[in-house]
CSV table of C-alpha atoms (C1' of nucleotides) in Angstrom, one decimal:
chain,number,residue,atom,x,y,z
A,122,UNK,CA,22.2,50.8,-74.3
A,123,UNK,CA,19.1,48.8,-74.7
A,124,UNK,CA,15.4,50.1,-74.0
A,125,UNK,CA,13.5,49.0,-71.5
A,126,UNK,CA,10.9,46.3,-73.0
A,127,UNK,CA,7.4,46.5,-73.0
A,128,UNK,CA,7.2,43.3,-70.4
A,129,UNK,CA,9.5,44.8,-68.1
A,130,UNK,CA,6.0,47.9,-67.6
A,131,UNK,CA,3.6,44.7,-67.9
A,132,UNK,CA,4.5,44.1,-63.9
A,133,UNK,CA,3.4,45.0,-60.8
A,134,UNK,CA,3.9,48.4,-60.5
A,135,UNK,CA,5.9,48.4,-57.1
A,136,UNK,CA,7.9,46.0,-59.0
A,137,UNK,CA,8.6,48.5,-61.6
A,138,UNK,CA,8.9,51.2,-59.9
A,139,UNK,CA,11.5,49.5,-57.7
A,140,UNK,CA,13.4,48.6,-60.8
A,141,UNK,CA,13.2,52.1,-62.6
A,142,UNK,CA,15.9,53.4,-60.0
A,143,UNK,CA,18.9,53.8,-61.9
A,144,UNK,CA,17.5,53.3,-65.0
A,145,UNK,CA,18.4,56.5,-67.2
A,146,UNK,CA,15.5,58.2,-68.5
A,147,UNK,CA,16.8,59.9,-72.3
A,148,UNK,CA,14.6,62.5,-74.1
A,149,UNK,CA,15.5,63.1,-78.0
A,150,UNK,CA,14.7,67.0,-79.1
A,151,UNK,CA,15.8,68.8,-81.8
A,152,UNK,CA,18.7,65.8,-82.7
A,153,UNK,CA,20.0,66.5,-79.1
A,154,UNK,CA,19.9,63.7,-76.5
A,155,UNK,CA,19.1,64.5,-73.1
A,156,UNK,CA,19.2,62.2,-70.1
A,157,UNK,CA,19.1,61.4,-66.9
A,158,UNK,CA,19.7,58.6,-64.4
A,159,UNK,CA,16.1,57.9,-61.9
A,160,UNK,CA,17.0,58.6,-58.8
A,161,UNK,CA,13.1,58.7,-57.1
A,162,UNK,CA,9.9,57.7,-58.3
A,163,UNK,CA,6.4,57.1,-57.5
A,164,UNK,CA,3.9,54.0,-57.3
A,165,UNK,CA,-0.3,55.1,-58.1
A,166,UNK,CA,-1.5,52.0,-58.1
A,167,UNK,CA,-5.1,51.6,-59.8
A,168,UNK,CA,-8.7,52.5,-59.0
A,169,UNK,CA,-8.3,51.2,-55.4
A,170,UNK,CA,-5.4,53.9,-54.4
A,171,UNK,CA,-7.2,57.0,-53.5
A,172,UNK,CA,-4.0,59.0,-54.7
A,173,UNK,CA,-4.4,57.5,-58.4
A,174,UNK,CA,-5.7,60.3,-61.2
A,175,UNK,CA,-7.2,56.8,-61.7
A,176,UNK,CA,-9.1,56.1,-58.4
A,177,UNK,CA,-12.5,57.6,-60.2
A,178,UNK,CA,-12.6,56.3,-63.0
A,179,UNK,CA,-11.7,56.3,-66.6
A,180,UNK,CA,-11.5,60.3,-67.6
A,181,UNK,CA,-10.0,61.9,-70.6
A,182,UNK,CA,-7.3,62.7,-69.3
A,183,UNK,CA,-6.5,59.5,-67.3
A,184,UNK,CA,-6.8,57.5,-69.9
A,185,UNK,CA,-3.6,56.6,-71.4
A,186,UNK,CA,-3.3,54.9,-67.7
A,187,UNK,CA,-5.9,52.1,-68.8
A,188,UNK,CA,-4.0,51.4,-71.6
A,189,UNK,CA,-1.0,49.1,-72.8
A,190,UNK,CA,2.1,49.5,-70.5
A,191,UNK,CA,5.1,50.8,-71.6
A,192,UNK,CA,3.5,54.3,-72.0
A,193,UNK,CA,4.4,58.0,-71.0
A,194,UNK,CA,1.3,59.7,-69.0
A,195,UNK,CA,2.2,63.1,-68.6
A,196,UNK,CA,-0.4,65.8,-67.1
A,197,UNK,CA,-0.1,68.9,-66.6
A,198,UNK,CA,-0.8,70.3,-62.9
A,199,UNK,CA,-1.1,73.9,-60.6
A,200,UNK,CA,-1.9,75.1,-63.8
A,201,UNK,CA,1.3,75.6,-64.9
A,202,UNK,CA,4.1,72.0,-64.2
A,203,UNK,CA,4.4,69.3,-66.0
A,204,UNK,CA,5.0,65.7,-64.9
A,205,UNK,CA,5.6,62.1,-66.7
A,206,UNK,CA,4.6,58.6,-65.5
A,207,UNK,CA,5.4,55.0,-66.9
A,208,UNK,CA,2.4,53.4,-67.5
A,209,UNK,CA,2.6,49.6,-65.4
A,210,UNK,CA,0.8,46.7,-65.5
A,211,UNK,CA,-1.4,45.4,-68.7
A,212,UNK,CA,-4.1,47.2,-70.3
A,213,UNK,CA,-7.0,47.7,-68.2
A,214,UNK,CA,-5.4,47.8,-64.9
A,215,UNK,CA,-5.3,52.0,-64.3
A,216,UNK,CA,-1.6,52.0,-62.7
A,217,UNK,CA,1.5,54.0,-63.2
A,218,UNK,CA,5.2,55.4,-61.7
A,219,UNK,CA,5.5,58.5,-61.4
A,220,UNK,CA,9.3,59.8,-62.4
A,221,UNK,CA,10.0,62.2,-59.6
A,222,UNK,CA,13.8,63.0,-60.0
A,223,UNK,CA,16.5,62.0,-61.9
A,224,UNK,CA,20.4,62.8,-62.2
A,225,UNK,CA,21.5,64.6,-65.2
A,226,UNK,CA,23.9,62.7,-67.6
A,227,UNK,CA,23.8,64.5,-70.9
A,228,UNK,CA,22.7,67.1,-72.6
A,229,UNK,CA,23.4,69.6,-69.2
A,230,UNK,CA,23.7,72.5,-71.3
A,231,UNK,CA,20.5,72.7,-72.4
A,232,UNK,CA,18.9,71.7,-69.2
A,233,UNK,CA,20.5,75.0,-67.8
A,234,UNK,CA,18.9,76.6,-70.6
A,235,UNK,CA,15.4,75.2,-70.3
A,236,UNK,CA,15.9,75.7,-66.4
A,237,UNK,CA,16.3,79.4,-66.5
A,238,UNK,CA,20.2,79.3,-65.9
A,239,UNK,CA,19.6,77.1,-62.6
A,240,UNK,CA,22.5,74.4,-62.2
A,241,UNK,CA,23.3,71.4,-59.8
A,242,UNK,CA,20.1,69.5,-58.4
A,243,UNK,CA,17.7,72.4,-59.2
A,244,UNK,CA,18.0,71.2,-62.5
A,245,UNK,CA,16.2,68.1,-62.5
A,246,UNK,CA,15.7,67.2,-58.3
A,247,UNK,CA,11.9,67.5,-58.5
A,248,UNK,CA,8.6,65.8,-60.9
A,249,UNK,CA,7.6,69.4,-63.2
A,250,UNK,CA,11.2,70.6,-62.8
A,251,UNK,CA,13.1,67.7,-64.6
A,252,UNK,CA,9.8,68.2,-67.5
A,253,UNK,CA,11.0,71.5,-67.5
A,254,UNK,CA,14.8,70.3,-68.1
A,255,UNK,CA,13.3,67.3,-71.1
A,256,UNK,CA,11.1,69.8,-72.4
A,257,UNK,CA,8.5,67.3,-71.4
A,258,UNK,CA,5.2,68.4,-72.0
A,259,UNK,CA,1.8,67.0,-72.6
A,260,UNK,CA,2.5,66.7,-76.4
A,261,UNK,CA,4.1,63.3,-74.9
A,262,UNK,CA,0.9,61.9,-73.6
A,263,UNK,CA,0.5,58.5,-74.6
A,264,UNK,CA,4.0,58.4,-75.9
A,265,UNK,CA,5.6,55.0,-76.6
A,266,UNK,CA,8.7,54.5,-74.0
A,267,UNK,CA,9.3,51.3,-76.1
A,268,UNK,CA,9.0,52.1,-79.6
A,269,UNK,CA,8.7,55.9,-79.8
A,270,UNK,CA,11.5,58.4,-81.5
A,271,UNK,CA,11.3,61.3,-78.5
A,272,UNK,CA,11.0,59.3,-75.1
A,273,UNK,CA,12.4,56.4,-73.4
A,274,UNK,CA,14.0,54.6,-71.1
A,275,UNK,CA,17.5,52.5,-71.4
A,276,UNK,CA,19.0,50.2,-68.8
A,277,UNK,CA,21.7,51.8,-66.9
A,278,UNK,CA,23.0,50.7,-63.8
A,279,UNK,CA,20.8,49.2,-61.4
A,280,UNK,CA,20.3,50.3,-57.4
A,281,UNK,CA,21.1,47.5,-54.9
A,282,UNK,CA,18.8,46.6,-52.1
A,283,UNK,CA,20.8,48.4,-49.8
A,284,UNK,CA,20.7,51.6,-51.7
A,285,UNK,CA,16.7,51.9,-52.0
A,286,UNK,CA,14.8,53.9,-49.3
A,287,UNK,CA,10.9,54.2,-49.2
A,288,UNK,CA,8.6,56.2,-47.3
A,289,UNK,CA,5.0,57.6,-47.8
A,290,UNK,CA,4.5,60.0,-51.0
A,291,UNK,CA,4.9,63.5,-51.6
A,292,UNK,CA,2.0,65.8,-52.0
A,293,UNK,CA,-0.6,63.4,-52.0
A,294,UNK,CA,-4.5,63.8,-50.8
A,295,UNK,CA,-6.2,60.6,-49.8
A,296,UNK,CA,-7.9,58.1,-47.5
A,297,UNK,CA,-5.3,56.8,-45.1
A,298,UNK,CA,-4.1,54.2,-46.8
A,299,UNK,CA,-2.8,56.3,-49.4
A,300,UNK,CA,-1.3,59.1,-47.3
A,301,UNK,CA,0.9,56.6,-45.7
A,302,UNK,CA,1.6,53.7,-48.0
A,303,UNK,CA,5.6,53.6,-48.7
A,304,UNK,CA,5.4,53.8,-52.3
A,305,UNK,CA,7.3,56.4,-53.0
A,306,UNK,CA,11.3,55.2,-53.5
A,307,UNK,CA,14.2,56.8,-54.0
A,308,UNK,CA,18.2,56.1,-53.9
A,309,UNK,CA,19.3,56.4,-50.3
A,310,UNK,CA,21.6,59.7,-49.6
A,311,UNK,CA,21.4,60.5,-53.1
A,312,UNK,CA,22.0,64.3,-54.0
A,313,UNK,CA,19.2,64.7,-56.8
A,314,UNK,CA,16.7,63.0,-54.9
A,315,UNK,CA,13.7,66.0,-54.2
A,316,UNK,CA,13.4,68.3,-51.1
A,317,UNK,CA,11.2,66.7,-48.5
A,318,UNK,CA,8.9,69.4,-47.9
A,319,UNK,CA,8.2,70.1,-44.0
A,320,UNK,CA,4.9,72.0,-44.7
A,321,UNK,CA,2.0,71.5,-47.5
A,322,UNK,CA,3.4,67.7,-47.1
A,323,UNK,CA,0.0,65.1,-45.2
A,324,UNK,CA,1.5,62.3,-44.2
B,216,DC,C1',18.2,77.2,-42.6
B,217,DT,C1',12.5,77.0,-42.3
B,218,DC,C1',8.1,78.3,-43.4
B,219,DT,C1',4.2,80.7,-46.0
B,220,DC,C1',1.9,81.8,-49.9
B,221,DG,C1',0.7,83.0,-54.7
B,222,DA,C1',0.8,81.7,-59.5
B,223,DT,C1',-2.3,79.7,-62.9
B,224,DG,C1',-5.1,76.1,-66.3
B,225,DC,C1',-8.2,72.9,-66.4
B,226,DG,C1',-10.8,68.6,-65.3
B,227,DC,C1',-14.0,67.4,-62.4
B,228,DT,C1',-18.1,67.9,-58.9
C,149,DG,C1',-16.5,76.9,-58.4
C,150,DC,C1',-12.9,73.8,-56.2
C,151,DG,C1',-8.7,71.7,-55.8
C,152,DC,C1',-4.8,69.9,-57.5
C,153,DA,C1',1.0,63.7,-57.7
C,154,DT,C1',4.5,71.8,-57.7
C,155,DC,C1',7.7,75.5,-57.6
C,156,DG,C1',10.1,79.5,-56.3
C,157,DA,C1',10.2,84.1,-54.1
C,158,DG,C1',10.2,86.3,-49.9
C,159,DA,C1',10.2,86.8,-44.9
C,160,DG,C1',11.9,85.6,-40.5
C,161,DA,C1',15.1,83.3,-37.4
DNA sequence: CTCTCGATGCGCT
DNA sequence: GCGCATCGAGAGA
C-alpha cells in the first residue's frame, strides 16, 4: 500500500483531517507491523484556535507543529498518556490532526499485550490508548510519516461523504469558538470510534 | 448503564 | 503552583 505523500499534509487541515478517515495508520517495532484503520480524528487549527498547544506561541514542545507537514507531534499529557498528531499545512502555519481512534488490523496480539490484556475497542477506541497499543511515545516527536522507518500512514480505503459525522471536540478548554467548532470527525456508527463522555466534556 | 474522581509529569504563567 | 487535546476504577441506580 502506498504512503501518504508529503502534499497530501501540505493542505488545509480540515481537509486532511477529513481525508485521514479510513486511512490505516501502521507502526513498525521490533520487525513487527502494527496497524490500524482511522476511524476519528481531530482538527487544531493554528495560533487562532484557542484549543491549539499552538494558540500561544511557538514553545518547545509545540514546535514540531510550525514545521514541514507530514510530521508526527506526539505529547505527552495528565502526566501519564500519550497522544500523536499529523502535522498539516506548510511550515510555519502551527496546525495539526489529532488521531483519536483507529480500528485494529494487524499486529492484535501485541496490542492486547501493550493494553494490559484488554481486547475489542478498548484496545485502540481512544487518543493515549491506541499510543498505548503502537507503543507510541514521545521518542516519535517530530517523526517523518513520509519518509521515516517506525511511523506512517498508507492509503487504505477511503470513508464516503455519507459515512463522516462531525461535532464539537472532546476534552477541549477554549473561547467559544473553539468549544463548539465541529472539527472533530469520525466514521458514523463506527464501533471503535471513542466514548463520548457525558461529564468533564465543555461543549 | 452513568457519573465522579484520582493518578501523575511537566510546560507554562 | 496550575492545569491539562485522558483513562480506568469504583460507586450508585
Amino acid at each position: 500500500m502506498a504512503r501518504l505523500a508529503r502534499d497530501f499534509y501540505a493542505r488545509e487541515t480540515l481537509t486532511v483531517a477529513r481525508d485521514l478517515l479510513g486511512q490505516r495508520l501502521v507502526r513498525l517495532v521490533r520487525g513487527q507491523e502494527l496497524a490500524g484503520r482511522i476511524v476519528e480524528v481531530e482538527a487544531y487549527i493554528g495560533q487562532g484556535d484557542a484549543a491549539c498547544h499552538a494558540s500561544r506561541g511557538r514553545t518547545a514542545r509545540n514546535a514540531v507543529m510550525f514545521g514541514p507537514p507530514g510530521v508526527a507531534y506526539v505529547y505527552f499529557v495528565y502526566g501519564m498518556h500519550h497522544c500523536v498528531n499529523a502535522v498539516t499545512e506548510p511550515a510555519g502555519r502551527a496546525a495539526a490532526v489529532l488521531i483519536r481512534a483507529i480500528e485494529p488490523l494487524v499486529g492484535l496480539d501485541v496490542m492486547r499485550r501493550n493494553r494490559m490484556g484488554r481486547t475489542g475497542v478498548e484496545l485502540t477506541n481512544g487518543p493515549a490508548k491506541l499510543c498505548y497499543a503502537l507503543e507510541i511515545e514521545r521518542d516519535l516527536n517530530g517523526a517523518d510519516l513520509v519518509s521515516g522507518q517506525a511511523l506512517w500512514i498508507e492509503r487504505d480505503r477511503p470513508v464516503p461523504d455519507a459515512d463522516v459525522a462531525r461535532g464539537p471536540r472532546v476534552g477541549v478548554r477554549g473561547d467559544e469558538r473553539a468549544l463548539t467548532a465541529p472539527w472533530r470527525l469520525w466514521v458514523r456508527e463506527h464501533p471503535y470510534v471513542s466514548r463520548a463522555r457525558t461529564t468533564g466534556r465543555r461543549m
